[in-house]
Each structure stands twice: as C-alpha cells, then as structure tokens.
Amino acid sequence: MATVVAAGFVDFEITWRKDVFGGAPQAGSAENFGTLGINFRARKTTDEEELAAALAAWSCEISNGTGEDGERERV
Amino acid sequence: MSEDVREQPALDIGSLREAIREEYAEVASDPHKGFHFHTGRPLARMLEYSDEWLEGIPEPSIESFAGTGNPFSLGELRPGERIVDLGSGAGIDSLIAAKKVGPEGRVIGVDMTPAMLEKARLAAKHAGLTNVEFREGYAEALPVDDGWADVVISNGVLNLVPDKTAALLEIGRVLGPNGRLQIGDILVQKAVPESAKRKIDLWTG
C-alpha cells in the first residue's frame, strides 16, 4: 500500500483475495510464501493539493504506527 | 582507503526479463503444457469472469490467459473511456475492455513478450475489434502519452515487474486526474528473504 500511496494514488482498497495457485499443474513457490490472488483499486489524485493532503495523512499514519496491515507486497 | 565497496546489483534485471519473456512465450505457444499457475477458461471461471465478457473473444486469447485476479470486478469501464492494459499478454483483458468501452473508446495493451503481442493482435483482428492496439514495452516505460488514460488495468503482472515504484509512477503519468487503477495481482503473506528476491526462478515459479 505504501508504494501505491507514495506514487500519488488515493482510495487504495483490496476488494478480494483468494488462493488462485492451489491445484496448479506444476508445483511452485506460491504455497511457501502464502501467496494469494488479489484485486485492488486506487485513484490518481485530482491535483497537487489532494496529493499533498494524501501524503501528509499517510505520513501521520506511519508515525502513529497505524500504516501497516501486516501484509507484504510480492517480491 | 580507496577500496571499492560497491554492492553487487540485487538482481540482474535483463536476465529476469528474459526469463519472464521465455516463460510467457511458452504460455503463448503451448498454453496447455501445465504451469505453476492455472491458465485459460478454467482460470477465468475461478476468477469470476462472466460468460458474457468472454463472448466473442477468440479462443487462442482465452487459452493463454494467466491472470491472478479480475480488474473488471473493481469498477465499470464506461463507453468512450480510454484504457491501458499493462502486461496485456494474449489480449483477453484488452479485448474485454474494448468491448466494454465500445467504438468511441480506445484500448492500448502493452506487453514485453513478442509471442504474446502477436497472439493478441491476431485475436483482435479475428474479433473484429478496431478500437484496440498492442504495443511492445515495459511497465516502467509505458509507450503511452501523458494523461492519456482514464483507467489502467493489469492482471498478474505487477508482481513480475522489477521496479514496482517506477511502474506505479509510470501508471500515474499515463493516467489523467482522477484516473482509476484496477489491478489483479498477488499478495505474499510471508516475508520474502532478500536472498530469495535475487533468485530468478522464484520470480518465474
């Protein structure tokens, strides 16, 4: 999420997650890393003002320790 | 004290791209071979693609489908909108998008694998869709004008991009104000060790 916000997007939301690798014809590394398929959306800010506000809010979340959801982005 | 202490690059980007290109060239040429991911129509069903979306999409485009999510579930693509499909593969999502935006809309699919581009272009021709085109390029350097797109979609591709920050900045560049990002991708719930990130076979398998 941090990467998405830092790139200038807001309203980031993961709407769906599912094991999409289980039962695939060949074994892979997905299971070892608890890999799920996800859908996510976000919106590009309207202007510089909205971007600055989003970055400021995000900085506050990070400094308050509320910006991590315990999940990691893929390698 | 002039010892050279430069670090080795974490990953050889050229080799990684070549490995990914080889893997997906195989998905294009031999889609039923069996991979470490699901493919084709069964995968589309698993990802909740509706039969209506797939109507009129040529089978070669469907059989090489290798997404991990469903960008169309994240918001409607409206008639007349301009869409960029990042990592368009054999073209299934670009063609669905082209149907959704209609003749007044436009879709640009971008992919780095020539075999996939060839398959996608042929599929668009067979589907009779003239509002879609496929361009060769990388996610970190999209061959699309600034602010051109209303929506960027992608499916199972961002996780394969070496520089995700560069790709997201590039997506931001091609989107207009308020542009939407609708992505299917993957989420890793366990920590990936730094050493593992340098193993190309883990990126592709």
mmCIF file of C-alpha atoms in Angstrom:
data_model
loop_
_atom_site.group_PDB
_atom_site.id
_atom_site.type_symbol
_atom_site.label_atom_id
_atom_site.label_comp_id
_atom_site.label_asym_id
_atom_site.label_seq_id
_atom_site.Cartn_x
_atom_site.Cartn_y
_atom_site.Cartn_z
ATOM 1 C CA MET A 1 0.000 0.000 0.000
ATOM 2 C CA ALA A 2 2.827 2.371 0.893
ATOM 3 C CA THR A 3 4.221 2.149 -2.641
ATOM 4 C CA VAL A 4 0.827 2.924 -4.155
ATOM 5 C CA VAL A 5 0.225 5.973 -1.943
ATOM 6 C CA ALA A 6 3.760 7.258 -2.434
ATOM 7 C CA ALA A 7 3.232 7.046 -6.202
ATOM 8 C CA GLY A 8 0.353 9.502 -5.940
ATOM 9 C CA PHE A 9 -2.740 7.348 -5.566
ATOM 10 C CA VAL A 10 -5.547 7.545 -3.016
ATOM 11 C CA ASP A 11 -8.566 5.436 -2.063
ATOM 12 C CA PHE A 12 -6.465 2.277 -2.141
ATOM 13 C CA GLU A 13 -8.582 -0.776 -1.422
ATOM 14 C CA ILE A 14 -8.090 -4.524 -1.673
ATOM 15 C CA THR A 15 -11.516 -5.884 -2.522
ATOM 16 C CA TRP A 16 -10.911 -9.608 -2.945
ATOM 17 C CA ARG A 17 -8.353 -12.257 -2.119
ATOM 18 C CA LYS A 18 -8.266 -15.941 -2.927
ATOM 19 C CA ASP A 19 -5.880 -18.864 -3.282
ATOM 20 C CA VAL A 20 -5.521 -18.899 -7.059
ATOM 21 C CA PHE A 21 -2.451 -21.160 -7.237
ATOM 22 C CA GLY A 22 -3.682 -24.232 -5.358
ATOM 23 C CA GLY A 23 -4.028 -27.281 -7.596
ATOM 24 C CA ALA A 24 -1.983 -25.781 -10.444
ATOM 25 C CA PRO A 25 -0.446 -28.416 -12.755
ATOM 26 C CA GLN A 26 3.121 -27.751 -11.565
ATOM 27 C CA ALA A 27 4.290 -27.115 -8.030
ATOM 28 C CA GLY A 28 5.598 -23.617 -7.474
ATOM 29 C CA SER A 29 6.788 -21.373 -4.671
ATOM 30 C CA ALA A 30 3.385 -19.729 -4.112
ATOM 31 C CA GLU A 31 2.418 -22.005 -1.220
ATOM 32 C CA ASN A 32 5.718 -21.414 0.600
ATOM 33 C CA PHE A 33 5.024 -17.700 0.776
ATOM 34 C CA GLY A 34 1.274 -17.839 1.429
ATOM 35 C CA THR A 35 0.591 -16.237 -1.938
ATOM 36 C CA LEU A 36 -2.940 -15.138 -2.742
ATOM 37 C CA GLY A 37 -4.521 -13.594 -5.794
ATOM 38 C CA ILE A 38 -5.969 -10.168 -5.030
ATOM 39 C CA ASN A 39 -7.940 -7.382 -6.661
ATOM 40 C CA PHE A 40 -7.089 -3.840 -5.683
ATOM 41 C CA ARG A 41 -8.077 -0.420 -6.832
ATOM 42 C CA ALA A 42 -6.903 3.110 -6.284
ATOM 43 C CA ARG A 43 -7.444 6.534 -7.792
ATOM 44 C CA LYS A 44 -4.962 9.080 -9.059
ATOM 45 C CA THR A 45 -5.272 12.321 -7.180
ATOM 46 C CA THR A 46 -7.141 15.165 -8.841
ATOM 47 C CA ASP A 47 -4.401 17.729 -8.303
ATOM 48 C CA GLU A 48 -1.265 18.593 -6.329
ATOM 49 C CA GLU A 49 -3.318 19.762 -3.376
ATOM 50 C CA GLU A 50 -5.071 16.406 -2.975
ATOM 51 C CA LEU A 51 -1.761 14.596 -3.410
ATOM 52 C CA ALA A 52 -0.090 16.691 -0.695
ATOM 53 C CA ALA A 53 -3.006 16.038 1.658
ATOM 54 C CA ALA A 54 -2.863 12.295 0.971
ATOM 55 C CA LEU A 55 0.886 12.142 1.581
ATOM 56 C CA ALA A 56 0.523 14.121 4.799
ATOM 57 C CA ALA A 57 -2.222 11.804 6.050
ATOM 58 C CA TRP A 58 -0.142 8.781 5.127
ATOM 59 C CA SER A 59 2.889 10.194 6.981
ATOM 60 C CA CYS A 60 0.719 10.611 10.077
ATOM 61 C CA GLU A 61 -0.456 7.006 9.806
ATOM 62 C CA ILE A 62 3.122 5.782 9.564
ATOM 63 C CA SER A 63 4.333 7.878 12.512
ATOM 64 C CA ASN A 64 1.347 6.709 14.583
ATOM 65 C CA GLY A 65 2.143 3.117 13.723
ATOM 66 C CA THR A 66 -1.198 2.565 12.009
ATOM 67 C CA GLY A 67 0.044 2.364 8.441
ATOM 68 C CA GLU A 68 0.978 -1.302 8.329
ATOM 69 C CA ASP A 69 -1.568 -4.023 7.870
ATOM 70 C CA GLY A 70 0.850 -6.861 8.465
ATOM 71 C CA GLU A 71 0.827 -7.993 4.861
ATOM 72 C CA ARG A 72 3.636 -7.687 2.420
ATOM 73 C CA GLU A 73 3.754 -6.902 -1.221
ATOM 74 C CA ARG A 74 5.156 -9.530 -3.546
ATOM 75 C CA VAL A 75 8.927 -9.582 -4.154
ATOM 76 C CA MET B 1 41.247 3.812 1.775
ATOM 77 C CA SER B 2 40.171 3.568 -1.834
ATOM 78 C CA GLU B 3 38.770 0.099 -1.531
ATOM 79 C CA ASP B 4 35.907 -0.480 -3.932
ATOM 80 C CA VAL B 5 32.940 -1.395 -1.763
ATOM 81 C CA ARG B 6 30.197 -1.053 -4.359
ATOM 82 C CA GLU B 7 27.442 -3.572 -3.808
ATOM 83 C CA GLN B 8 26.535 -6.059 -6.458
ATOM 84 C CA PRO B 9 23.125 -5.364 -8.005
ATOM 85 C CA ALA B 10 20.422 -7.252 -6.132
ATOM 86 C CA LEU B 11 19.044 -8.663 -9.333
ATOM 87 C CA ASP B 12 20.076 -8.772 -12.958
ATOM 88 C CA ILE B 13 17.067 -7.030 -14.497
ATOM 89 C CA GLY B 14 17.947 -8.100 -18.039
ATOM 90 C CA SER B 15 18.161 -11.763 -17.077
ATOM 91 C CA LEU B 16 14.939 -11.547 -15.093
ATOM 92 C CA ARG B 17 13.076 -10.003 -18.013
ATOM 93 C CA GLU B 18 14.463 -12.645 -20.363
ATOM 94 C CA ALA B 19 13.353 -15.461 -18.045
ATOM 95 C CA ILE B 20 9.867 -13.986 -17.766
ATOM 96 C CA ARG B 21 9.710 -13.481 -21.528
ATOM 97 C CA GLU B 22 10.674 -17.137 -22.087
ATOM 98 C CA GLU B 23 8.086 -18.361 -19.587
ATOM 99 C CA TYR B 24 5.264 -16.356 -21.127
ATOM 100 C CA ALA B 25 6.315 -17.147 -24.687
ATOM 101 C CA GLU B 26 5.644 -20.730 -23.660
ATOM 102 C CA VAL B 27 2.235 -19.767 -22.248
ATOM 103 C CA ALA B 28 1.541 -18.233 -25.660
ATOM 104 C CA SER B 29 2.775 -21.142 -27.772
ATOM 105 C CA ASP B 30 1.890 -24.108 -25.558
ATOM 106 C CA PRO B 31 -0.853 -22.959 -23.172
ATOM 107 C CA HIS B 32 -1.942 -26.478 -22.219
ATOM 108 C CA LYS B 33 1.533 -27.588 -21.150
ATOM 109 C CA GLY B 34 0.792 -27.085 -17.463
ATOM 110 C CA PHE B 35 2.443 -24.357 -15.418
ATOM 111 C CA HIS B 36 2.784 -23.447 -11.745
ATOM 112 C CA PHE B 37 -0.286 -21.258 -12.242
ATOM 113 C CA HIS B 38 -3.672 -22.006 -13.740
ATOM 114 C CA THR B 39 -4.473 -20.872 -17.254
ATOM 115 C CA GLY B 40 -7.265 -20.467 -19.748
ATOM 116 C CA ARG B 41 -11.017 -20.725 -19.401
ATOM 117 C CA PRO B 42 -10.938 -22.675 -16.103
ATOM 118 C CA LEU B 43 -8.849 -19.872 -14.599
ATOM 119 C CA ALA B 44 -11.232 -17.242 -15.963
ATOM 120 C CA ARG B 45 -14.088 -19.063 -14.234
ATOM 121 C CA MET B 46 -12.112 -19.263 -10.994
ATOM 122 C CA LEU B 47 -11.529 -15.509 -11.175
ATOM 123 C CA GLU B 48 -15.238 -14.856 -11.752
ATOM 124 C CA TYR B 49 -15.084 -13.688 -15.356
ATOM 125 C CA SER B 50 -18.620 -13.745 -16.698
ATOM 126 C CA ASP B 51 -19.549 -15.742 -19.786
ATOM 127 C CA GLU B 52 -20.881 -12.529 -21.306
ATOM 128 C CA TRP B 53 -17.454 -10.877 -21.123
ATOM 129 C CA LEU B 54 -15.869 -13.849 -22.890
ATOM 130 C CA GLU B 55 -18.418 -13.928 -25.690
ATOM 131 C CA GLY B 56 -16.697 -13.194 -28.985
ATOM 132 C CA ILE B 57 -13.186 -13.351 -27.513
ATOM 133 C CA PRO B 58 -11.152 -15.717 -29.723
ATOM 134 C CA GLU B 59 -10.201 -18.969 -28.017
ATOM 135 C CA PRO B 60 -6.411 -18.555 -28.525
ATOM 136 C CA SER B 61 -6.590 -15.405 -26.434
ATOM 137 C CA ILE B 62 -8.554 -17.151 -23.669
ATOM 138 C CA GLU B 63 -6.388 -20.283 -23.567
ATOM 139 C CA SER B 64 -3.240 -18.244 -22.807
ATOM 140 C CA PHE B 65 -4.912 -16.264 -20.038
ATOM 141 C CA ALA B 66 -2.741 -16.324 -16.906
ATOM 142 C CA GLY B 67 -4.156 -13.626 -14.616
ATOM 143 C CA THR B 68 -4.400 -13.698 -10.842
ATOM 144 C CA GLY B 69 -7.456 -11.504 -10.310
ATOM 145 C CA ASN B 70 -10.294 -9.681 -12.006
ATOM 146 C CA PRO B 71 -9.774 -5.997 -12.880
ATOM 147 C CA PHE B 72 -13.325 -5.713 -14.222
ATOM 148 C CA SER B 73 -14.815 -6.507 -10.824
ATOM 149 C CA LEU B 74 -13.316 -3.279 -9.467
ATOM 150 C CA GLY B 75 -15.420 -0.827 -11.428
ATOM 151 C CA GLU B 76 -17.246 -0.480 -14.709
ATOM 152 C CA LEU B 77 -15.367 0.575 -17.802
ATOM 153 C CA ARG B 78 -17.674 3.097 -19.452
ATOM 154 C CA PRO B 79 -18.357 3.652 -23.146
ATOM 155 C CA GLY B 80 -15.886 6.103 -24.631
ATOM 156 C CA GLU B 81 -13.207 5.619 -21.977
ATOM 157 C CA ARG B 82 -9.521 5.120 -22.736
ATOM 158 C CA ILE B 83 -7.885 2.107 -21.156
ATOM 159 C CA VAL B 84 -4.304 0.934 -20.797
ATOM 160 C CA ASP B 85 -3.809 -2.789 -20.121
ATOM 161 C CA LEU B 86 -0.409 -3.226 -18.523
ATOM 162 C CA GLY B 87 1.001 -6.645 -19.421
ATOM 163 C CA SER B 88 -1.734 -7.492 -21.869
ATOM 164 C CA GLY B 89 -0.469 -10.991 -22.673
ATOM 165 C CA ALA B 90 -2.558 -12.770 -25.293
ATOM 166 C CA GLY B 91 -5.069 -9.951 -25.112
ATOM 167 C CA ILE B 92 -8.065 -11.313 -23.220
ATOM 168 C CA ASP B 93 -8.455 -8.346 -20.853
ATOM 169 C CA SER B 94 -7.750 -5.784 -23.574
ATOM 170 C CA LEU B 95 -10.403 -7.338 -25.785
ATOM 171 C CA ILE B 96 -12.957 -7.453 -22.958
ATOM 172 C CA ALA B 97 -12.134 -3.805 -22.223
ATOM 173 C CA ALA B 98 -12.502 -2.924 -25.912
ATOM 174 C CA LYS B 99 -15.993 -4.429 -25.912
ATOM 175 C CA LYS B 100 -16.909 -2.515 -22.764
ATOM 176 C CA VAL B 101 -15.708 0.929 -23.926
ATOM 177 C CA GLY B 102 -17.248 0.483 -27.366
ATOM 178 C CA PRO B 103 -16.302 2.097 -30.667
ATOM 179 C CA GLU B 104 -15.879 5.553 -29.115
ATOM 180 C CA GLY B 105 -13.427 4.207 -26.554
ATOM 181 C CA ARG B 106 -9.903 3.000 -27.054
ATOM 182 C CA VAL B 107 -7.604 0.390 -25.507
ATOM 183 C CA ILE B 108 -3.829 0.119 -25.585
ATOM 184 C CA GLY B 109 -2.360 -3.193 -24.439
ATOM 185 C CA VAL B 110 1.324 -3.149 -23.512
ATOM 186 C CA ASP B 111 3.464 -6.253 -23.199
ATOM 187 C CA MET B 112 7.155 -7.130 -23.413
ATOM 188 C CA THR B 113 6.750 -10.610 -24.939
ATOM 189 C CA PRO B 114 6.615 -10.625 -28.750
ATOM 190 C CA ALA B 115 4.850 -14.026 -28.889
ATOM 191 C CA MET B 116 2.048 -12.671 -26.707
ATOM 192 C CA LEU B 117 1.776 -9.449 -28.721
ATOM 193 C CA GLU B 118 1.455 -11.434 -31.924
ATOM 194 C CA LYS B 119 -1.278 -13.603 -30.436
ATOM 195 C CA ALA B 120 -3.153 -10.594 -29.057
ATOM 196 C CA ARG B 121 -3.043 -8.706 -32.366
ATOM 197 C CA LEU B 122 -4.367 -11.734 -34.236
ATOM 198 C CA ALA B 123 -7.138 -12.176 -31.675
ATOM 199 C CA ALA B 124 -8.195 -8.533 -32.021
ATOM 200 C CA LYS B 125 -8.324 -8.974 -35.792
ATOM 201 C CA HIS B 126 -10.412 -12.140 -35.511
ATOM 202 C CA ALA B 127 -12.735 -10.480 -33.006
ATOM 203 C CA GLY B 128 -13.190 -7.548 -35.389
ATOM 204 C CA LEU B 129 -12.240 -5.063 -32.692
ATOM 205 C CA THR B 130 -10.606 -1.998 -34.203
ATOM 206 C CA ASN B 131 -10.513 0.149 -31.052
ATOM 207 C CA VAL B 132 -7.668 -1.822 -29.508
ATOM 208 C CA GLU B 133 -3.965 -1.897 -30.298
ATOM 209 C CA PHE B 134 -0.994 -3.675 -28.765
ATOM 210 C CA ARG B 135 2.376 -2.050 -28.197
ATOM 211 C CA GLU B 136 5.666 -3.541 -27.068
ATOM 212 C CA GLY B 137 7.073 -2.023 -23.913
ATOM 213 C CA TYR B 138 7.908 -2.291 -20.240
ATOM 214 C CA ALA B 139 5.751 -1.329 -17.273
ATOM 215 C CA GLU B 140 8.456 1.076 -16.156
ATOM 216 C CA ALA B 141 8.415 2.908 -19.519
ATOM 217 C CA LEU B 142 4.927 2.696 -20.981
ATOM 218 C CA PRO B 143 4.647 3.683 -24.646
ATOM 219 C CA VAL B 144 1.614 5.872 -23.899
ATOM 220 C CA ASP B 145 1.240 9.669 -23.795
ATOM 221 C CA ASP B 146 0.980 11.613 -20.532
ATOM 222 C CA GLY B 147 -2.538 11.746 -19.107
ATOM 223 C CA TRP B 148 -3.996 9.689 -21.946
ATOM 224 C CA ALA B 149 -5.836 7.029 -19.948
ATOM 225 C CA ASP B 150 -8.991 7.067 -17.846
ATOM 226 C CA VAL B 151 -8.257 3.632 -16.407
ATOM 227 C CA VAL B 152 -5.194 1.395 -16.145
ATOM 228 C CA ILE B 153 -5.937 -2.276 -15.732
ATOM 229 C CA SER B 154 -3.481 -5.098 -15.179
ATOM 230 C CA ASN B 155 -3.716 -8.711 -14.172
ATOM 231 C CA GLY B 156 -0.951 -10.785 -12.633
ATOM 232 C CA VAL B 157 1.788 -8.563 -13.977
ATOM 233 C CA LEU B 158 2.908 -6.003 -11.382
ATOM 234 C CA ASN B 159 4.427 -8.763 -9.243
ATOM 235 C CA LEU B 160 6.733 -9.583 -12.176
ATOM 236 C CA VAL B 161 7.925 -6.005 -12.600
ATOM 237 C CA PRO B 162 11.390 -5.480 -11.109
ATOM 238 C CA ASP B 163 10.864 -1.815 -10.164
ATOM 239 C CA LYS B 164 7.335 -1.508 -8.821
ATOM 240 C CA THR B 165 7.727 2.103 -7.734
ATOM 241 C CA ALA B 166 8.805 3.087 -11.245
ATOM 242 C CA ALA B 167 5.860 1.186 -12.701
ATOM 243 C CA LEU B 168 3.359 2.887 -10.393
ATOM 244 C CA LEU B 169 4.818 6.313 -11.154
ATOM 245 C CA GLU B 170 4.556 5.483 -14.842
ATOM 246 C CA ILE B 171 0.928 4.416 -14.400
ATOM 247 C CA GLY B 172 0.339 7.760 -12.682
ATOM 248 C CA ARG B 173 1.946 9.547 -15.619
ATOM 249 C CA VAL B 174 -0.335 7.976 -18.236
ATOM 250 C CA LEU B 175 -3.497 8.439 -16.150
ATOM 251 C CA GLY B 176 -5.373 11.707 -16.210
ATOM 252 C CA PRO B 177 -6.542 13.387 -12.982
ATOM 253 C CA ASN B 178 -8.888 11.107 -11.063
ATOM 254 C CA GLY B 179 -7.809 8.207 -13.270
ATOM 255 C CA ARG B 180 -8.519 4.761 -11.896
ATOM 256 C CA LEU B 181 -6.221 1.866 -11.191
ATOM 257 C CA GLN B 182 -7.937 -1.549 -11.352
ATOM 258 C CA ILE B 183 -5.477 -4.336 -10.714
ATOM 259 C CA GLY B 184 -5.457 -8.065 -10.230
ATOM 260 C CA ASP B 185 -2.211 -9.198 -8.690
ATOM 261 C CA ILE B 186 -0.824 -11.233 -5.824
ATOM 262 C CA LEU B 187 -0.205 -10.724 -2.154
ATOM 263 C CA VAL B 188 2.543 -12.517 -0.268
ATOM 264 C CA GLN B 189 1.615 -13.156 3.340
ATOM 265 C CA LYS B 190 5.005 -14.413 4.486
ATOM 266 C CA ALA B 191 8.225 -12.441 4.453
ATOM 267 C CA VAL B 192 10.346 -12.997 1.360
ATOM 268 C CA PRO B 193 14.052 -13.089 2.342
ATOM 269 C CA GLU B 194 16.328 -10.687 0.462
ATOM 270 C CA SER B 195 18.304 -13.658 -0.851
ATOM 271 C CA ALA B 196 15.135 -15.139 -2.343
ATOM 272 C CA LYS B 197 14.371 -11.888 -4.173
ATOM 273 C CA ARG B 198 17.593 -12.395 -6.138
ATOM 274 C CA LYS B 199 16.572 -15.841 -7.358
ATOM 275 C CA ILE B 200 15.070 -15.502 -10.782
ATOM 276 C CA ASP B 201 13.437 -18.919 -10.627
ATOM 277 C CA LEU B 202 11.376 -17.737 -7.653
ATOM 278 C CA TRP B 203 10.105 -14.773 -9.677
ATOM 279 C CA THR B 204 9.020 -17.022 -12.505
ATOM 280 C CA GLY B 205 7.993 -20.049 -10.458
#
